[in-house]
Structure formats: C-alpha cells, structure tokens
Short mmCIF file of C-alpha atoms in Angstrom, two decimals:
data_model
loop_
_atom_site.label_atom_id
_atom_site.label_comp_id
_atom_site.label_asym_id
_atom_site.label_seq_id
_atom_site.Cartn_x
_atom_site.Cartn_y
_atom_site.Cartn_z
CA MET A 1 28.31 -23.37 -50.76
CA ILE A 2 26.33 -20.53 -48.13
CA LYS A 3 28.02 -17.23 -49.73
CA GLU A 4 29.41 -14.90 -47.01
CA SER A 5 27.13 -12.10 -47.56
CA LYS A 6 24.23 -14.68 -46.33
CA LEU A 7 26.23 -15.67 -43.31
CA GLN A 8 26.70 -12.42 -42.44
CA LYS A 9 22.93 -11.66 -41.98
CA TYR A 10 23.63 -13.84 -39.01
CA ILE A 11 26.50 -12.64 -37.68
CA ILE A 12 27.59 -8.60 -37.47
CA ASN A 13 31.78 -8.08 -37.27
CA ARG A 14 33.30 -5.06 -35.75
CA ARG A 15 36.27 -4.70 -37.45
CA VAL A 16 37.96 -5.86 -40.71
CA ALA A 17 39.69 -8.78 -40.78
CA GLU A 18 42.53 -9.15 -42.54
CA LYS A 19 42.11 -10.68 -46.04
CA HIS A 20 44.46 -13.47 -47.44
CA SER A 21 45.04 -13.62 -51.51
CA ARG A 22 44.44 -17.27 -52.98
CA GLU A 23 48.32 -17.67 -53.17
CA GLU A 24 48.73 -17.62 -49.12
CA TRP A 25 46.10 -19.83 -49.00
CA LEU A 26 47.47 -22.41 -51.64
CA ASP A 27 51.00 -22.04 -49.61
CA VAL A 28 49.79 -22.50 -46.07
CA GLN A 29 47.43 -25.84 -46.69
CA LYS A 30 50.71 -27.03 -48.91
CA GLN A 31 53.26 -26.05 -46.18
CA HIS A 32 50.95 -28.12 -43.55
CA ASP A 33 49.92 -30.42 -46.00
CA VAL A 34 45.92 -29.95 -45.27
CA LYS A 35 42.81 -28.56 -48.01
CA PHE A 36 40.70 -26.39 -46.15
CA PRO A 37 37.08 -26.20 -47.30
CA SER A 38 35.94 -22.75 -49.43
CA ASP A 39 33.48 -21.33 -47.11
CA TYR A 40 36.05 -21.88 -43.63
CA MET A 41 38.66 -20.30 -45.91
CA GLU A 42 36.12 -17.38 -46.96
CA PHE A 43 34.89 -17.11 -43.25
CA ILE A 44 38.56 -16.56 -41.91
CA ASP A 45 39.19 -13.68 -44.43
CA SER A 46 35.71 -12.69 -43.52
CA TYR A 47 35.97 -12.71 -39.29
CA GLY A 48 39.79 -13.65 -38.52
CA ALA A 49 40.02 -15.88 -35.38
CA GLY A 50 37.47 -15.10 -32.73
CA ALA A 51 33.69 -16.41 -31.06
CA ILE A 52 30.35 -16.13 -32.74
CA ASP A 53 28.37 -14.64 -30.08
CA ASN A 54 31.62 -15.49 -27.75
CA PHE A 55 30.47 -18.63 -27.67
CA LEU A 56 31.92 -20.88 -30.74
CA TRP A 57 35.48 -20.31 -31.23
CA ILE A 58 37.03 -21.07 -34.72
CA LEU A 59 40.66 -21.71 -35.11
CA SER A 60 42.37 -19.97 -37.77
CA PRO A 61 45.97 -20.67 -39.21
CA TRP A 62 46.77 -16.87 -39.24
CA THR A 63 46.77 -16.19 -35.40
CA ASP A 64 49.51 -16.22 -33.50
CA ASN A 65 47.41 -16.47 -30.09
CA ASP A 66 47.94 -20.64 -29.51
CA ASN A 67 44.75 -20.85 -27.85
CA LEU A 68 42.98 -20.70 -31.33
CA ASN A 69 46.02 -21.05 -34.11
CA PHE A 70 44.44 -23.72 -35.91
CA PHE A 71 47.67 -25.81 -36.26
CA VAL A 72 48.58 -26.22 -32.48
CA ASN A 73 45.11 -27.04 -31.71
CA MET A 74 45.31 -29.56 -34.38
CA LYS A 75 48.56 -31.15 -33.05
CA GLN A 76 46.81 -31.20 -29.64
CA SER A 77 43.52 -32.20 -30.55
CA MET A 78 44.56 -34.79 -32.58
CA TRP A 79 46.96 -35.90 -29.94
CA ALA A 80 43.98 -36.61 -27.81
CA TYR A 81 41.45 -38.30 -29.65
CA HIS A 82 44.35 -41.02 -30.99
CA TYR A 83 44.98 -41.90 -27.57
CA LEU A 84 40.83 -42.43 -26.87
CA HIS A 85 40.59 -43.95 -29.98
CA LYS A 86 43.66 -46.47 -29.17
CA GLU A 87 41.95 -46.42 -25.84
CA SER A 88 38.76 -47.04 -26.51
CA PRO A 89 37.46 -47.39 -30.65
CA GLU A 90 34.11 -48.47 -29.97
CA ASP A 91 33.71 -44.80 -28.38
CA TYR A 92 35.73 -42.94 -30.51
CA PRO A 93 35.87 -44.77 -34.13
CA PHE A 94 37.19 -42.48 -36.69
CA GLU A 95 40.43 -42.23 -38.07
CA LEU A 96 42.09 -38.83 -38.51
CA TYR A 97 43.21 -36.77 -41.25
CA PRO A 98 44.46 -37.38 -43.68
CA ALA A 99 42.89 -40.90 -43.40
CA ALA A 100 39.66 -40.72 -45.45
CA GLU A 101 37.06 -40.29 -42.67
CA GLY A 102 39.82 -39.03 -40.85
CA LEU A 103 38.76 -36.09 -38.03
CA LEU A 104 40.25 -32.69 -38.55
CA PRO A 105 39.30 -30.03 -35.87
CA PHE A 106 38.62 -26.36 -36.40
CA GLY A 107 36.21 -25.04 -33.41
CA LEU A 108 35.73 -25.59 -29.75
CA THR A 109 32.96 -24.11 -27.75
CA ASP A 110 32.69 -22.17 -24.35
CA ASN A 111 31.94 -25.62 -22.84
CA GLY A 112 34.74 -27.79 -24.32
CA ASP A 113 32.96 -29.02 -27.40
CA GLU A 114 34.95 -29.73 -30.55
CA LEU A 115 33.91 -29.41 -34.58
CA TYR A 116 35.40 -31.12 -36.76
CA TRP A 117 35.76 -31.86 -40.15
CA GLN A 118 35.20 -35.45 -41.64
CA ASN A 119 37.47 -36.49 -44.40
CA ALA A 120 34.79 -37.62 -46.75
CA ASP A 121 35.63 -36.58 -50.14
CA ASP A 122 38.71 -35.55 -52.04
CA ASN A 123 36.81 -32.42 -52.44
CA PRO A 124 36.79 -30.19 -48.90
CA ASN A 125 33.59 -28.65 -49.81
CA LEU A 126 32.23 -31.81 -49.57
CA TRP A 127 33.02 -32.76 -45.93
CA LYS A 128 30.70 -33.55 -43.10
CA LEU A 129 30.53 -31.76 -40.30
CA ILE A 130 31.39 -33.95 -36.74
CA ILE A 131 30.26 -32.34 -33.37
CA TYR A 132 32.09 -33.96 -30.05
CA GLU A 133 30.35 -33.39 -26.70
CA SER A 134 32.85 -32.11 -23.97
CA ARG A 135 34.20 -34.72 -22.31
CA SER A 136 32.02 -37.31 -23.72
CA THR A 137 31.26 -40.12 -26.17
CA VAL A 138 28.32 -38.34 -27.70
CA TYR A 139 28.59 -36.70 -31.17
CA TYR A 140 26.69 -35.48 -33.74
CA GLU A 141 27.25 -35.59 -37.25
CA TYR A 142 25.91 -33.72 -40.25
CA ASN A 143 26.19 -33.76 -44.03
CA LEU A 144 26.57 -30.11 -43.72
CA SER A 145 29.62 -27.37 -44.63
CA PHE A 146 29.94 -25.36 -41.30
CA THR A 147 28.31 -22.12 -43.46
CA ASP A 148 25.51 -24.31 -44.06
CA PHE A 149 25.44 -25.60 -40.16
CA LEU A 150 25.64 -22.21 -38.65
CA VAL A 151 22.57 -21.08 -40.78
CA GLY A 152 20.21 -23.71 -39.87
CA LEU A 153 21.08 -23.17 -36.25
CA PHE A 154 20.09 -19.56 -36.60
CA VAL A 155 17.00 -19.59 -38.76
CA GLY A 156 16.10 -22.89 -36.58
CA ASP A 157 16.24 -25.79 -39.21
CA ILE A 158 19.29 -27.94 -37.11
CA SER A 159 19.31 -28.37 -33.60
CA CYS A 160 22.25 -29.86 -31.98
CA GLU A 161 21.66 -31.45 -28.58
CA ILE A 162 24.70 -30.64 -27.72
CA LEU A 163 24.88 -27.41 -28.12
CA PRO A 164 23.05 -24.81 -25.23
CA GLU A 165 19.49 -24.93 -25.80
CA GLU A 166 19.45 -21.26 -25.61
CA TRP A 167 22.07 -21.02 -28.24
CA PRO A 168 21.88 -18.99 -30.28
CA LYS A 169 19.71 -16.89 -28.42
CA TYR A 170 18.85 -14.19 -31.42
CA LYS A 171 19.01 -14.29 -35.16
CA ARG A 172 22.01 -12.11 -35.20
CA VAL A 173 25.12 -11.95 -32.98
CA ILE A 174 28.07 -10.69 -32.77
CA PHE A 175 31.52 -11.77 -33.91
CA ILE A 176 33.89 -11.08 -30.90
CA PRO A 177 37.57 -11.10 -32.51
CA CYS A 178 41.17 -11.93 -31.03
CA LEU A 179 43.18 -9.32 -31.43
CA ASP A 180 46.92 -10.63 -32.52
CA ALA A 181 48.67 -7.30 -32.21
CA ALA A 182 51.29 -6.90 -29.88
CA GLY A 183 51.95 -4.64 -27.60
CA GLU A 184 51.90 -1.17 -28.62
CA GLU A 185 49.44 -2.13 -31.55
CA LYS A 186 46.85 -3.72 -29.65
CA GLN A 187 46.45 -1.65 -27.11
CA LYS A 188 45.56 0.88 -30.24
CA LEU A 189 43.43 -1.12 -32.47
CA THR A 190 41.56 -2.02 -28.86
CA THR A 191 41.19 1.65 -28.52
CA LEU A 192 40.21 2.63 -31.57
CA LEU A 193 37.56 -0.33 -31.65
CA LYS A 194 36.34 1.14 -28.20
CA LYS A 195 36.28 4.61 -29.28
CA GLU A 196 33.69 3.69 -32.52
CA LEU A 197 31.83 1.86 -30.54
CA ASP A 198 31.18 4.43 -27.52
CA MET A 199 30.40 6.95 -30.40
CA ASN A 200 27.85 4.60 -32.02
CA ILE A 201 25.77 3.94 -28.13
CA GLU A 202 23.90 7.56 -28.24
CA LYS A 203 22.76 6.93 -31.80
CA ASN A 204 21.75 3.66 -31.21
CA GLU A 205 19.77 4.51 -27.68
CA GLU A 206 18.16 7.30 -30.09
CA ILE A 207 17.08 4.69 -32.22
CA LEU A 208 15.49 2.91 -29.77
CA LYS A 209 13.45 6.09 -28.37
CA ASN A 210 11.87 6.84 -31.75
CA THR A 211 11.30 2.85 -32.79
CA CYS A 212 9.76 1.59 -29.20
CA LYS A 213 6.68 1.90 -30.71
CA LEU A 214 7.35 -1.07 -32.68
CA ARG A 215 4.10 -0.71 -34.62
CA ASN A 216 5.37 -2.08 -38.01
CA GLU A 217 8.76 -4.62 -39.53
CA TYR A 218 10.85 -1.36 -40.26
CA GLU A 219 10.82 -0.38 -36.35
CA VAL A 220 11.52 -3.47 -35.15
CA ALA A 221 14.30 -4.49 -37.58
CA LEU A 222 15.59 -1.22 -36.53
CA PHE A 223 15.00 -1.96 -32.78
CA GLU A 224 16.64 -4.79 -32.20
CA LYS A 225 19.50 -3.83 -34.61
CA ALA A 226 20.11 -1.38 -32.08
CA ILE A 227 20.02 -3.45 -29.32
CA GLU A 228 22.21 -5.75 -31.24
CA GLU A 229 24.95 -2.97 -31.59
CA ILE A 230 25.14 -2.01 -27.96
CA CYS A 231 25.31 -5.38 -26.82
CA SER A 232 28.36 -5.97 -28.67
CA THR A 233 30.73 -3.54 -27.09
CA GLN A 234 30.33 -6.55 -24.04
CA ARG A 235 30.03 -3.65 -21.43
CA ALA A 236 27.83 -3.48 -18.76
CA GLU A 237 27.15 0.01 -17.95
CA TYR A 238 25.39 -0.27 -21.36
CA VAL A 239 22.63 -1.71 -19.67
CA LEU A 240 21.40 2.02 -18.88
CA ASN A 241 21.32 2.61 -22.76
CA LEU A 242 19.00 -0.52 -23.24
CA CYS A 243 16.48 0.85 -20.26
CA SER A 244 16.01 3.82 -22.59
CA GLY A 245 13.81 1.52 -24.78
CA PHE A 246 11.05 -0.01 -22.89
CA ASP A 247 7.31 1.51 -24.01
CA ASP A 248 4.19 0.03 -22.05
CA ASP A 249 2.56 0.62 -25.04
CA THR A 250 4.77 -1.28 -27.21
CA GLU A 251 2.59 -2.93 -30.02
CA ASP A 252 5.01 -6.05 -29.92
CA GLU A 253 5.82 -6.63 -26.68
CA GLU A 254 7.38 -10.38 -27.62
CA VAL A 255 10.12 -8.18 -29.28
CA MET A 256 10.32 -6.01 -26.24
CA PHE A 257 10.83 -9.15 -23.68
CA GLY A 258 14.12 -9.58 -26.27
CA LEU A 259 15.25 -6.29 -24.60
CA VAL A 260 14.74 -7.58 -21.40
CA HIS A 261 16.92 -10.59 -22.12
CA ALA A 262 19.73 -8.59 -23.59
CA VAL A 263 19.26 -6.48 -20.30
CA GLU A 264 20.12 -9.00 -18.29
CA GLU A 265 22.63 -10.85 -20.88
CA LEU A 266 24.64 -7.54 -21.45
CA GLY A 267 24.87 -6.49 -17.54
CA GLY A 268 27.06 -10.07 -16.68
CA ASP A 269 28.31 -10.34 -13.28
CA ASP A 270 27.59 -6.13 -11.83
CA GLY A 271 24.03 -6.85 -14.03
CA LEU A 272 22.36 -6.33 -11.90
CA TYR A 273 23.76 -3.01 -9.77
CA TRP A 274 23.31 -1.21 -13.66
CA THR A 275 19.63 -2.97 -14.07
CA ALA A 276 18.62 -1.38 -10.89
CA MET A 277 20.38 1.71 -11.98
CA GLY A 278 18.46 1.93 -15.19
CA LEU A 279 15.00 1.72 -13.17
CA GLU A 280 14.99 5.74 -13.23
CA ARG A 281 15.40 6.20 -17.03
CA MET A 282 12.42 4.17 -17.33
CA TRP A 283 10.62 5.22 -14.66
CA ARG A 284 7.36 6.63 -16.81
CA ASN A 285 7.07 2.99 -18.20
CA LYS A 286 6.28 0.96 -15.03
CA LYS A 287 5.18 -2.32 -16.20
CA TRP A 288 8.40 -3.19 -17.63
CA CYS A 289 10.24 -1.87 -14.92
CA LYS A 290 8.22 -4.05 -12.89
CA ILE A 291 8.79 -7.21 -14.74
CA LEU A 292 12.36 -6.96 -14.25
CA LEU A 293 11.95 -6.70 -11.14
CA TYR A 294 9.28 -9.50 -10.91
CA ARG A 295 12.36 -11.42 -12.86
CA ILE A 296 15.29 -10.54 -9.46
CA LEU A 297 12.38 -11.80 -6.93
CA ASN A 298 11.80 -15.00 -8.90
CA SER A 299 15.80 -15.79 -8.75
CA ASP A 300 16.78 -16.77 -5.66
CA GLU A 301 20.27 -16.00 -6.56
CA ASP A 302 19.44 -12.09 -7.99
CA ARG A 303 16.97 -12.18 -4.81
CA ILE A 304 19.90 -12.83 -2.38
CA LYS A 305 22.56 -10.10 -3.71
CA TYR A 306 19.56 -7.59 -4.52
CA PRO A 307 19.75 -6.20 -0.89
CA GLU A 308 23.53 -4.97 -1.12
CA VAL A 309 22.85 -4.10 -5.06
CA ILE A 310 19.76 -1.19 -3.16
CA ASN A 311 21.97 -0.30 -1.04
CA ARG A 312 25.11 0.76 -3.21
CA LEU A 313 22.62 2.78 -5.69
CA PRO A 314 23.17 6.91 -5.38
CA TRP A 315 19.37 7.79 -3.52
CA ARG A 316 17.17 8.67 -6.53
CA GLU A 317 17.57 5.42 -7.82
CA ARG A 318 17.23 4.02 -4.49
CA ASP A 319 13.87 5.48 -3.82
CA ARG A 320 12.63 4.02 -7.40
CA ASN A 321 13.67 0.89 -6.92
CA ILE A 322 12.18 0.41 -3.31
CA SER A 323 9.12 2.54 -4.47
CA LEU A 324 7.98 0.39 -6.96
CA LEU A 325 8.48 -2.86 -5.28
CA ALA A 326 6.23 -1.44 -2.47
CA ASP A 327 3.93 -1.45 -5.34
CA ILE A 328 4.55 -4.51 -6.21
CA LEU A 329 3.75 -5.46 -2.69
CA HIS A 330 0.58 -3.50 -3.24
CA GLU A 331 -0.31 -5.49 -5.99
CA ASP A 332 0.21 -9.10 -5.26
CA LYS A 333 0.87 -9.24 -1.61
CA GLU A 334 0.51 -13.09 -1.49
CA MET A 335 3.06 -14.27 -4.14
CA PHE A 336 5.73 -11.24 -3.43
CA ALA A 337 5.50 -9.91 0.81
CA ASP A 338 8.12 -12.65 1.83
CA LYS A 339 10.76 -11.60 -1.01
CA ILE A 340 10.44 -8.53 -1.26
CA ASP A 341 10.32 -8.51 2.59
CA GLU A 342 13.55 -10.28 2.14
CA VAL A 343 15.19 -7.89 0.07
CA LEU A 344 14.33 -4.29 2.23
CA LYS A 345 14.29 -5.66 5.21
CA ASP A 346 18.06 -3.78 5.86
CA CYS A 347 17.04 -1.41 2.99
CA SER A 348 14.25 1.25 3.93
CA VAL A 349 13.50 2.30 6.93
CA VAL A 350 9.94 3.97 5.83
CA TYR A 351 9.14 -0.07 3.76
CA GLN A 352 9.28 -1.53 7.48
CA ILE A 353 6.99 1.06 9.50
CA ASN A 354 4.70 1.32 6.02
CA LYS A 355 3.31 -2.59 7.02
CA TYR A 356 1.97 -0.63 9.80
CA PRO A 357 -1.53 1.03 9.71
CA ASN A 358 -1.91 4.59 10.96
CA GLY A 359 -2.18 5.44 14.74
CA GLU A 360 0.93 2.32 15.25
CA ILE A 361 2.54 3.34 19.00
CA MET A 362 6.47 3.00 18.58
CA VAL A 363 9.45 3.49 20.71
CA ILE A 364 11.90 5.19 18.80
CA TYR A 365 15.51 5.99 19.19
CA ASP A 366 16.53 8.94 17.04
CA GLN A 367 19.85 10.16 15.91
CA ASN A 368 20.38 12.64 19.16
CA GLY A 369 20.09 10.59 21.67
CA ALA A 370 16.55 10.73 22.56
CA VAL A 371 13.99 7.77 23.57
CA TRP A 372 10.02 8.45 22.93
CA ASN A 373 7.02 6.95 22.27
CA GLY A 374 5.69 8.32 18.55
CA GLU A 375 2.07 7.64 17.49
CA LEU A 376 2.68 6.77 13.12
CA ASP A 377 0.47 9.55 11.44
CA THR A 378 0.87 9.21 7.51
CA ILE A 379 3.31 7.86 4.98
CA TYR A 380 4.07 10.38 2.20
CA GLU A 381 6.06 11.46 -0.52
CA SER A 382 8.61 14.19 -0.13
CA ASP A 383 11.51 15.81 -1.31
CA ASN A 384 14.71 17.72 -0.36
CA GLY A 385 13.12 20.97 -0.79
CA LEU A 386 14.62 22.10 -3.81
CA GLU A 387 12.61 22.49 -7.40
CA ASP A 388 12.22 19.83 -9.38
CA ASP A 389 14.52 21.32 -12.53
CA GLU A 390 17.33 22.26 -9.71
CA SER A 391 20.43 20.52 -9.63
CA GLY A 392 20.20 17.98 -6.38
CA TYR A 393 16.80 17.73 -6.71
CA GLU A 394 15.17 14.54 -4.75
CA GLU A 395 12.45 12.61 -4.07
CA TYR A 396 11.85 10.24 -1.11
CA GLN A 397 9.10 8.36 0.77
CA ALA A 398 8.67 9.42 4.39
CA CYS A 399 6.67 8.83 7.33
CA LEU A 400 5.51 11.41 10.19
CA PHE A 401 5.09 10.49 13.80
CA LYS A 402 3.83 12.53 16.90
CA VAL A 403 5.40 12.61 19.73
CA ILE A 404 3.57 11.19 22.66
CA GLU A 405 5.69 10.79 25.37
CA ILE A 406 9.75 11.28 26.16
CA ILE A 407 11.19 8.35 27.10
CA LYS A 408 14.66 9.54 27.53
CA PRO A 409 15.88 13.38 26.32
CA GLY A 410 18.19 13.92 23.47
CA LYS A 411 19.90 16.75 22.33
CA ASN A 412 17.18 18.02 20.26
CA GLY A 413 15.23 18.75 23.20
CA ILE A 414 12.13 17.21 21.01
CA LYS A 415 8.99 17.72 23.17
CA VAL A 416 5.46 15.70 23.54
CA ASN A 417 3.46 17.05 20.65
CA ASP A 418 6.32 17.39 18.37
CA TRP A 419 6.14 16.84 14.59
CA VAL A 420 8.87 13.89 13.66
CA GLU A 421 9.25 13.31 9.80
CA ILE A 422 11.32 9.65 9.25
CA SER A 423 13.13 8.78 6.13
CA ARG A 424 16.33 7.81 4.54
CA LEU A 425 17.50 11.41 5.13
CA ASN A 426 16.22 11.57 8.67
CA PRO A 427 17.01 7.56 9.72
CA PRO A 428 16.40 6.60 13.36
CA GLU A 429 18.84 4.50 14.86
CA GLN A 430 16.37 1.64 15.83
CA ILE A 431 12.66 1.82 15.94
CA PHE A 432 10.35 -0.98 17.92
CA ASP A 433 6.81 -1.88 17.32
CA SER A 434 4.55 -1.71 20.07
CA LYS A 435 4.88 -5.72 21.36
CA GLY A 436 9.04 -4.81 21.28
CA LEU A 437 9.70 -6.34 18.10
CA GLN A 438 12.78 -4.10 16.38
CA ILE A 439 11.97 -3.35 12.99
CA TRP A 440 14.35 -1.11 12.06
CA GLY A 441 18.61 -0.71 13.01
CA GLN A 442 21.22 -3.18 14.53
CA SER A 443 20.16 -4.84 17.45
CA ARG A 444 21.67 -3.48 20.89
CA GLY A 445 21.81 -5.76 24.05
CA ASP A 446 21.46 -3.20 26.03
CA ARG A 447 17.74 -1.88 24.67
CA GLN A 448 15.12 -3.15 25.91
CA CYS A 449 11.24 -1.98 24.84
#
C-alpha cells in the first residue's frame, strides 16, 4: 500500500481535511454494509471530498454534497449499471457489490468516466480497479490499489486510454476541496482560504523571479513549486504574476515551457486578456513574449478573439502587443503576415500605415473635419511628453505626414507644408491610400477617393 506521505508528493492540498477516527470509519462501514480499502480512508482523511487537479472527483462518505457523497452516488451508479447489465450483459459483464467480483463506485471524472473497485477478495486492500469510459462499454482493469494507480500516472509508469492524453499535465497537481460548511461558515472558510492564497502570491512571484535562470535542480524545484502555488488559486488575474517568471537567458527551456502552459491553463475563459496584459511584465524577455504570441497566432480560435482583447487593453499594454506583433511580422512575414493582419487590421492605425513605404501619398480625413493629401515621411517611437519616471508616462508608435494638398479645410486651420503626427493619441477618422483603398476607419459611402 502506498503511504499517505508518498501520495502527497504528487497531490497538494490547500486546506486541512477533517480526519475521522478508526471507530467512525468502522461505524459508517457497518451502517451501510460496505468495506473500504485502507488507502481510500487515508486519502479521505488527508484530502476530503473534492477533485484531483480539478478533474478526477473522489466520493466521500462524510460530505453533505449529494454530488460527491459516496452513498448517494453508489445507489445511483449501481442502479444504472444494474439496468445496463440486465439489458446487455455481454457489454456490461460485472455483477455489483457485495457480490463476488462485483463493482463498487468511488470516483468519476469531469468527462463522466467512472471509477470502480472490484470485490475480488475478502480483504478490500486487494481489490482491483475498474475504469469505465463515459457513455461507452469500454473499460480498463488494473490489479492495483487506487493510490498505486494514481502514483503510476504521475510518474509515467501507467497509462489509461480513457483519460485525456495530457492528464495529468504536471507531476504535482492541486486538490480542489469541496467545502461543506453551510451559509456563513462556508463563506468564512472560503474567505480565509482566499486570503491565505492571496498572501502567498507575491512570495511565489519573487521565487519565480529569483529562480528563473533554472541553473540547478534546486532552482527548478522552487520554480515549479511556485508555479503550482499560483495556479492553485484558480484566478485568471494571477497570470500577471506568472509572467514575471520568464527569462530569455534561462538554462532550462523545457521547464520554462511549463510556465507557458501554466499561463495558458490558469487564464481560463479570460486568459487571452491577462496574457496580453502580462506581456508588459515580460517586456525585457521578448523571446518568451513572442512565443506566447506565436501560440495565439497559430490558434484559429485565439486569433479571432485577439483583436477584441487588444482593444480592451490599457494604452501602454496595447502598444506593447502591437509592437511585438510588428516585430514578428518583420522577422517572418511569409508565415505570419496574413495572421497578424487579421489581428491588427482594426487595432492600430500606425500598423496599417506601416505597410506602405515612405513617400506614399494618402488621403486623410482628420477629426477636425479637414480632408488633405499627405506624404508619409517616417514612423517612430514617441511619448506623451512626461518623464519616463512620472506617473502617466506612455510610449507609443507614431507616423509623420507632410501636408501637400488641402482638399477640404477644417477647424484646425491646417495648411500645406504642415507636419502632422498620427498615432493612437491623434487618430484620423479615415485614411485612403493612393489607389483609393481604405486602410483605416469605418466605411462611409459618401466618401470617394
């Protein structure tokens, strides 16, 4: 039997579970005419009811949550299996507990797969493990205890085709407890847990920063532990803290790629936004900034969402994203030109202008009502005039036009030979190139170029 401490090397618990005495375990088994393997009882006393890595749910006889209560689920699952066994015994060949070789359910996955013990011996510690695929007759049999099976998955000695190929993704995962306390007590417990986790975030971010070179096994262990601690919060905004751990000069890129996966996994539904925000913290480590963006560009789903994400960003973070995408375009136009254009066509006026050479003549409809022909002179980095250590300081890309013809005067009194800076701080309403192609702004049928 695997000792409790060994299993806890792979599954991290964020709260102390309620332990039950030997007498309590004997009483509950006698009351329900059931036996439990000792490693299962140790697991429940160590972790309680909940999910391993938010995927594999273990039933408990002690929880008030009917979805995870062992005996509630036992009745439901055994009733369903009995019906299937009766209708199709060749596909569902097992009897049910307490019959010899009968099945007793004790867990399930997010995909609906079910875990059973098989009553193969009078001693429950010698029972087999049966895993049934969700809505399928496919099952796998293991002559292992529950904890032996789990450890085998974590160390890579065991595979199960029913489980997702990428699960478990890490060799150490988080146990997500199901809190049973009612009303005010539940809220209090949740608040205390959240406070404890929040207090650890800054500490773990500092660990990431201090160990990101990954020069030895000690730094690797601390680095991976800090990632797990931050990911255990299940809060997307902490992607920002993870982003502080990237380093272009790391000595272990494989481990650093684990941080990439953690960023993507922790973000959840709003992960793209927090990843885009996090690029500001990674600005000095552009290699890893670009790796995150490569993965977004190469995902059809993420690429479609990313323009809206960029438009939600504060200006500084928005400019960082656009600048990085422009760098990627310059480095590999053949691979990324179409994808980056898809992302930035409605996000950056300077990006659209940057497609053209200096000297290009364009028709500009500015925000003061003027329409004029301008000659593109140059594109450059600018700022809002504050010192770089002042609050509110911003950098941005801008382009300079020389006015060569006034088509329609505006309120600003613009004249021929004036120089006009166009940027996100001073965007025009519309721009057309020399061939009449609109490259910026919403289409207006009354404007002809």
